[in-house]
Tab-separated table of C-alpha atoms in Angstrom:
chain	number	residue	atom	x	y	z
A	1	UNK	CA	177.156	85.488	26.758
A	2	UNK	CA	173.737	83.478	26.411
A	3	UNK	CA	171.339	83.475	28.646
A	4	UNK	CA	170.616	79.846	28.749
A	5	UNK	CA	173.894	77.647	28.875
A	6	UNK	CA	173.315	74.180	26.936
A	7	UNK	CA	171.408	74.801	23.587
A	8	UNK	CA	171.937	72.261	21.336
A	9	UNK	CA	170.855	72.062	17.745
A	10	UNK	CA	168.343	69.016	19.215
A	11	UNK	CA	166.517	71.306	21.538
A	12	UNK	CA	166.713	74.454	19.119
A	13	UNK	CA	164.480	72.172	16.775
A	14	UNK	CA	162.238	70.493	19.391
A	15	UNK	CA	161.753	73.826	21.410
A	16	UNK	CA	158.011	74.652	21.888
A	17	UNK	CA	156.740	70.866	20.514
A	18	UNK	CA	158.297	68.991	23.371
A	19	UNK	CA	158.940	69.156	26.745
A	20	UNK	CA	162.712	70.312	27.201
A	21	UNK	CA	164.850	71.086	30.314
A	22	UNK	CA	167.875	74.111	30.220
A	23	UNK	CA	170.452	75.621	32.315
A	24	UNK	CA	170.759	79.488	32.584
A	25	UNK	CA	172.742	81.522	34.552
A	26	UNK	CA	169.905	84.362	35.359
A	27	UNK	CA	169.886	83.100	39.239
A	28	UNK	CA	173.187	84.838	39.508
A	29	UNK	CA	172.481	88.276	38.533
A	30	UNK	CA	172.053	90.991	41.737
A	31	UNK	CA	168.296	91.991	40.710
A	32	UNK	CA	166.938	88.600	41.616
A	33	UNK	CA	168.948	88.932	45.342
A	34	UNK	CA	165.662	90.316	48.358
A	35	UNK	CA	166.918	93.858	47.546
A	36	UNK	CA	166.190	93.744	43.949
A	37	UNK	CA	163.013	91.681	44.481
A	38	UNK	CA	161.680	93.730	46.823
A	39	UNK	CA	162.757	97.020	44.118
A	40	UNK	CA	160.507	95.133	41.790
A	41	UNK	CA	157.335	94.915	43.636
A	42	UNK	CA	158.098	98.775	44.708
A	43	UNK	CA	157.962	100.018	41.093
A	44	UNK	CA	155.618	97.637	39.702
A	45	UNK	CA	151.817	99.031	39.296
A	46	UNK	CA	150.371	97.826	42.752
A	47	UNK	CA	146.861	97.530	40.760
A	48	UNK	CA	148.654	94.906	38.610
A	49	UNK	CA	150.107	92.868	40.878
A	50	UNK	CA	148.348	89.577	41.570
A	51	UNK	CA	147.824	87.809	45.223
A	52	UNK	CA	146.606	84.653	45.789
A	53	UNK	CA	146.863	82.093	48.477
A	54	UNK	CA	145.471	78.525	48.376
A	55	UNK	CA	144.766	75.057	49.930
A	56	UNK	CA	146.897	72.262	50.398
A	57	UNK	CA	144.647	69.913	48.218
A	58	UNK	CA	145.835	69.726	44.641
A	59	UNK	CA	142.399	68.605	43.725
A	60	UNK	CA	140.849	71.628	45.521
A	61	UNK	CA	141.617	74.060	42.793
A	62	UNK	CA	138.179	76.466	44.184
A	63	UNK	CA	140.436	76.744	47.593
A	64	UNK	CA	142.364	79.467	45.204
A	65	UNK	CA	141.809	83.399	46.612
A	66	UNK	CA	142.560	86.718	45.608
A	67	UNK	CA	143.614	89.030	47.869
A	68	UNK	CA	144.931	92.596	47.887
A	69	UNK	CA	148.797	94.409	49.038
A	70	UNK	CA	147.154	96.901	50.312
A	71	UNK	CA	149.999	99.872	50.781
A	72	UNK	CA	152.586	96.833	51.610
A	73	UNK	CA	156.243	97.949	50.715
A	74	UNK	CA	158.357	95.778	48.680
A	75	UNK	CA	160.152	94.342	51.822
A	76	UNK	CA	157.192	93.917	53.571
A	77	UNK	CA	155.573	91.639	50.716
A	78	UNK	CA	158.735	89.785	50.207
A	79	UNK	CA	158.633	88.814	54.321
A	80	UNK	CA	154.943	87.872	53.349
A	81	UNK	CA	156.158	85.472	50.553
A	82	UNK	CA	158.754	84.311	52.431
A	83	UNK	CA	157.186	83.352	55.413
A	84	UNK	CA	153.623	82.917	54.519
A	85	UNK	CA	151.242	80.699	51.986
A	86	UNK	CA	151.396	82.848	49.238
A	87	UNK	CA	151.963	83.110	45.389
A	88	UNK	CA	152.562	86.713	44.038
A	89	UNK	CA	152.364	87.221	40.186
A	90	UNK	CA	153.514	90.396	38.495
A	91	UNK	CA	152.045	89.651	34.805
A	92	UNK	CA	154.116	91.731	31.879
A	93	UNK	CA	157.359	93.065	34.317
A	94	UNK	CA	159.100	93.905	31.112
A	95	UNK	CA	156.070	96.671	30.165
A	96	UNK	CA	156.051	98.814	33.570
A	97	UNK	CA	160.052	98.256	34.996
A	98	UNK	CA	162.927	99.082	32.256
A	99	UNK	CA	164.985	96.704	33.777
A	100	UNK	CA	163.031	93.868	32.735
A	101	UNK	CA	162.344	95.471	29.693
A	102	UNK	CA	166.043	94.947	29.239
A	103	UNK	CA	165.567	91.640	29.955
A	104	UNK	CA	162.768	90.122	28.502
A	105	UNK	CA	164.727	91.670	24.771
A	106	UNK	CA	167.426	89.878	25.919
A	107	UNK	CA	165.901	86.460	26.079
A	108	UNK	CA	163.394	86.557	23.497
A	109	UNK	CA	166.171	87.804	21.103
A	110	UNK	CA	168.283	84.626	21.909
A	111	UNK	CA	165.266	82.292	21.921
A	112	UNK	CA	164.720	83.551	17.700
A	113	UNK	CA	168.442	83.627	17.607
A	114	UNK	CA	168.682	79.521	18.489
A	115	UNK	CA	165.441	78.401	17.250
A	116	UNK	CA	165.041	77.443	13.253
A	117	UNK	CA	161.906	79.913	12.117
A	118	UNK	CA	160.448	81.620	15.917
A	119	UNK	CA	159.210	85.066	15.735
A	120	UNK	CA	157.939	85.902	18.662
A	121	UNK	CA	155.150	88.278	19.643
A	122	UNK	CA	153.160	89.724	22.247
A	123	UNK	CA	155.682	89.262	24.752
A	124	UNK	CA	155.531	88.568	28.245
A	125	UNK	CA	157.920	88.493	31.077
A	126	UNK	CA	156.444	87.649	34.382
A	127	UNK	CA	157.784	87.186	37.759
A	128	UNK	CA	156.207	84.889	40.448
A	129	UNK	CA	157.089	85.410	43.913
A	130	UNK	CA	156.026	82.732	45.873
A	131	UNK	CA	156.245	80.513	49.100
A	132	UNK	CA	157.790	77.361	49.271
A	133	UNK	CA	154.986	75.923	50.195
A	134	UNK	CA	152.817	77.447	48.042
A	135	UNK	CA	151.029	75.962	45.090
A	136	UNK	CA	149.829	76.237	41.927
A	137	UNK	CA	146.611	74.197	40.565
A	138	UNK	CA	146.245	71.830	37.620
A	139	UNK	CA	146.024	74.155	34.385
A	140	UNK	CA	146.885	74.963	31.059
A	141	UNK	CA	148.348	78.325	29.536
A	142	UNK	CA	147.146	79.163	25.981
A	143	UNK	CA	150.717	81.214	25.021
A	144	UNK	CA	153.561	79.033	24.549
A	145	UNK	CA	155.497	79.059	28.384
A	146	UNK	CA	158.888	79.012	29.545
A	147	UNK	CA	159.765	78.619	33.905
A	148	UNK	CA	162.828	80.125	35.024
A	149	UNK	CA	163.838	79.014	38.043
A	150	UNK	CA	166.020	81.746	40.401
A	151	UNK	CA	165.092	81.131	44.051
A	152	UNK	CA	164.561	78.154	46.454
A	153	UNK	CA	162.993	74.799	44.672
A	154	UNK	CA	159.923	73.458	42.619
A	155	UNK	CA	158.592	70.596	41.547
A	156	UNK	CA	156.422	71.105	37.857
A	157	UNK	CA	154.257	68.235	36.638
A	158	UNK	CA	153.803	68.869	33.294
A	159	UNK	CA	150.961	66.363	31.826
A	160	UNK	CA	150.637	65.561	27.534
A	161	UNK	CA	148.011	67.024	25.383
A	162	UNK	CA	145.753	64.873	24.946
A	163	UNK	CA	142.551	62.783	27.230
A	164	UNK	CA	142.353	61.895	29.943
A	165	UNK	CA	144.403	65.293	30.840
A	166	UNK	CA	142.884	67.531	28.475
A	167	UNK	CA	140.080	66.726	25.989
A	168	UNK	CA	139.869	68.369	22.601
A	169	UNK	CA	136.861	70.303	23.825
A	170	UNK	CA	137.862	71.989	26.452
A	171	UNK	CA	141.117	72.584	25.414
A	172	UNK	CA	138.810	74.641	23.019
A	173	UNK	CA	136.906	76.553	25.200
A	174	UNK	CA	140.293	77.748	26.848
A	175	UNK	CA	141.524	78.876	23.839
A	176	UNK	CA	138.106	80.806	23.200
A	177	UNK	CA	138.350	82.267	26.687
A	178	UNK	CA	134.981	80.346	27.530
A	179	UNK	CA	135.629	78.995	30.632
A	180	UNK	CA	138.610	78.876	33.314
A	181	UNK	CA	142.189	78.044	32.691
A	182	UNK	CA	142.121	75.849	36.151
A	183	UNK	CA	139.643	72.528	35.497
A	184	UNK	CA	139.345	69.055	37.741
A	185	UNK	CA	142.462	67.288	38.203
A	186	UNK	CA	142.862	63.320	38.908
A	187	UNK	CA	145.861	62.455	41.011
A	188	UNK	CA	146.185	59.307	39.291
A	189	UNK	CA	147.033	61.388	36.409
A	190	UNK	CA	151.055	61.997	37.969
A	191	UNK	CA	151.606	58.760	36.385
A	192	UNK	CA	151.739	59.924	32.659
A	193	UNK	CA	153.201	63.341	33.873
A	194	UNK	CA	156.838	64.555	32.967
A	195	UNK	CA	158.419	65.985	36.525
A	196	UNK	CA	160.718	68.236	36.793
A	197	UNK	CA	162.424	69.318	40.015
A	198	UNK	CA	163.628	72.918	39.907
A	199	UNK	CA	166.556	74.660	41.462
A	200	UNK	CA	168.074	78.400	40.621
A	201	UNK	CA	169.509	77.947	37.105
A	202	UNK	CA	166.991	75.087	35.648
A	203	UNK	CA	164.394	76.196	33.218
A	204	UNK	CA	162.056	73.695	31.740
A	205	UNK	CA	159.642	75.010	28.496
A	206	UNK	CA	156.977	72.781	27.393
A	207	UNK	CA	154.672	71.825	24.032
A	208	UNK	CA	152.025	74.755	23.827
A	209	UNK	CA	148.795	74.210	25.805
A	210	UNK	CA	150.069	71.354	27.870
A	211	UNK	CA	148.317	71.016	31.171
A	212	UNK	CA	150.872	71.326	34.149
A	213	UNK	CA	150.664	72.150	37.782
A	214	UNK	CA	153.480	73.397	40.311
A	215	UNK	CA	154.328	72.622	43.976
């Protein structure tokens, strides 16, 4: 059975040049319910795991912290996310947890099954825990990205490739790892900016490098 529900041979062609929209049935599976989540941040490397928490201002990308779990169990970091202003990220699941391992062969193998000529590489499942009220700031990711949605709701703003959103030379200096991933964002920008509202079992993918931001 696929993981993703409604490939068609018009989004097998566009996928990773456009910005596309799926259906999956991942949601539904028992190691995305609290007592699987909270398995996950048990046996993931606590030195890996990223914590962050944030202002309310989408402009104020500098408001974003680091912090530190500290010898927080998996429960006790999943009460944190849940009733907190947080955003956990747990970078390359499918490396240190064999169950994701599992999965992340699973979906890459169906995403070079369904699209005309992908080989993909350097693979990387993460998981984001966060708040609902949590955000994430105006950026750009160099890899090509996919968002799975299994828990609670989203909004993603995902913004085209191109000035005022992203000039050719800094979109450079990303790629070259020369400066940050997170840069100034203009609200005004929204208006030239596909949304997408997520709920468990939506999944949106976008064209490579564009800059996007999450509430």
């Amino acid at each position: 059975m696929s993981v993703i529900t409604d490939w068609t041979p018009e989004k097998a062609r566009a996928f990773g040049a456009d910005n596309l929209a799926f259906e999956h049935g991942l949601h539904e599976r028992p190691m995305f319910d609290d007592e699987g989540l909270a398995r996950l941040l048990d046996l993931y490397p606590r030195d890996q795991l990223g914590v962050f928490t944030m202002g309310e201002d989408p402009k104020a990308w500098t408001t974003w912290r680091k912090g530190a779990a500290g010898n927080l169990t998996g429960d006790q970091l999943l009460d944190a996310a849940q009733s907190g202003r947080i955003w956990l990220n747990l970078r390359h699941t499918n490396d240190y947890v064999p169950e994701y391992a599992a999965l992340g062969d699973e979906i890459f193998a169906e995403k070079e099954a369904q699209v005309p000529g992908l080989r993909t590489f350097k693979r990387d499942l993460g998981m984001l825990i966060s708040s609902a009220n949590a955000q994430v700031f105006y950026h750009l990711d160099v890899p090509l990205v996919s968002l799975w949605q299994l828990r609670g709701q989203k909004r993603v703003w995902v913004y085209p490739v191109a000035d005022p959103y992203v000039g050719e030379l800094d979109l450079e200096k990303i790629v070259l790892r020369e400066t940050a991933e997170q840069f100034a964002f203009d609200p005004e920008w929204d208006k030239g900016a596909a949304v997408y509202d997520l709920t468990p079992g939506k999944m949106v993918t976008w064209r490579q490098n564009a800059p996007h931001r999450i509430e």
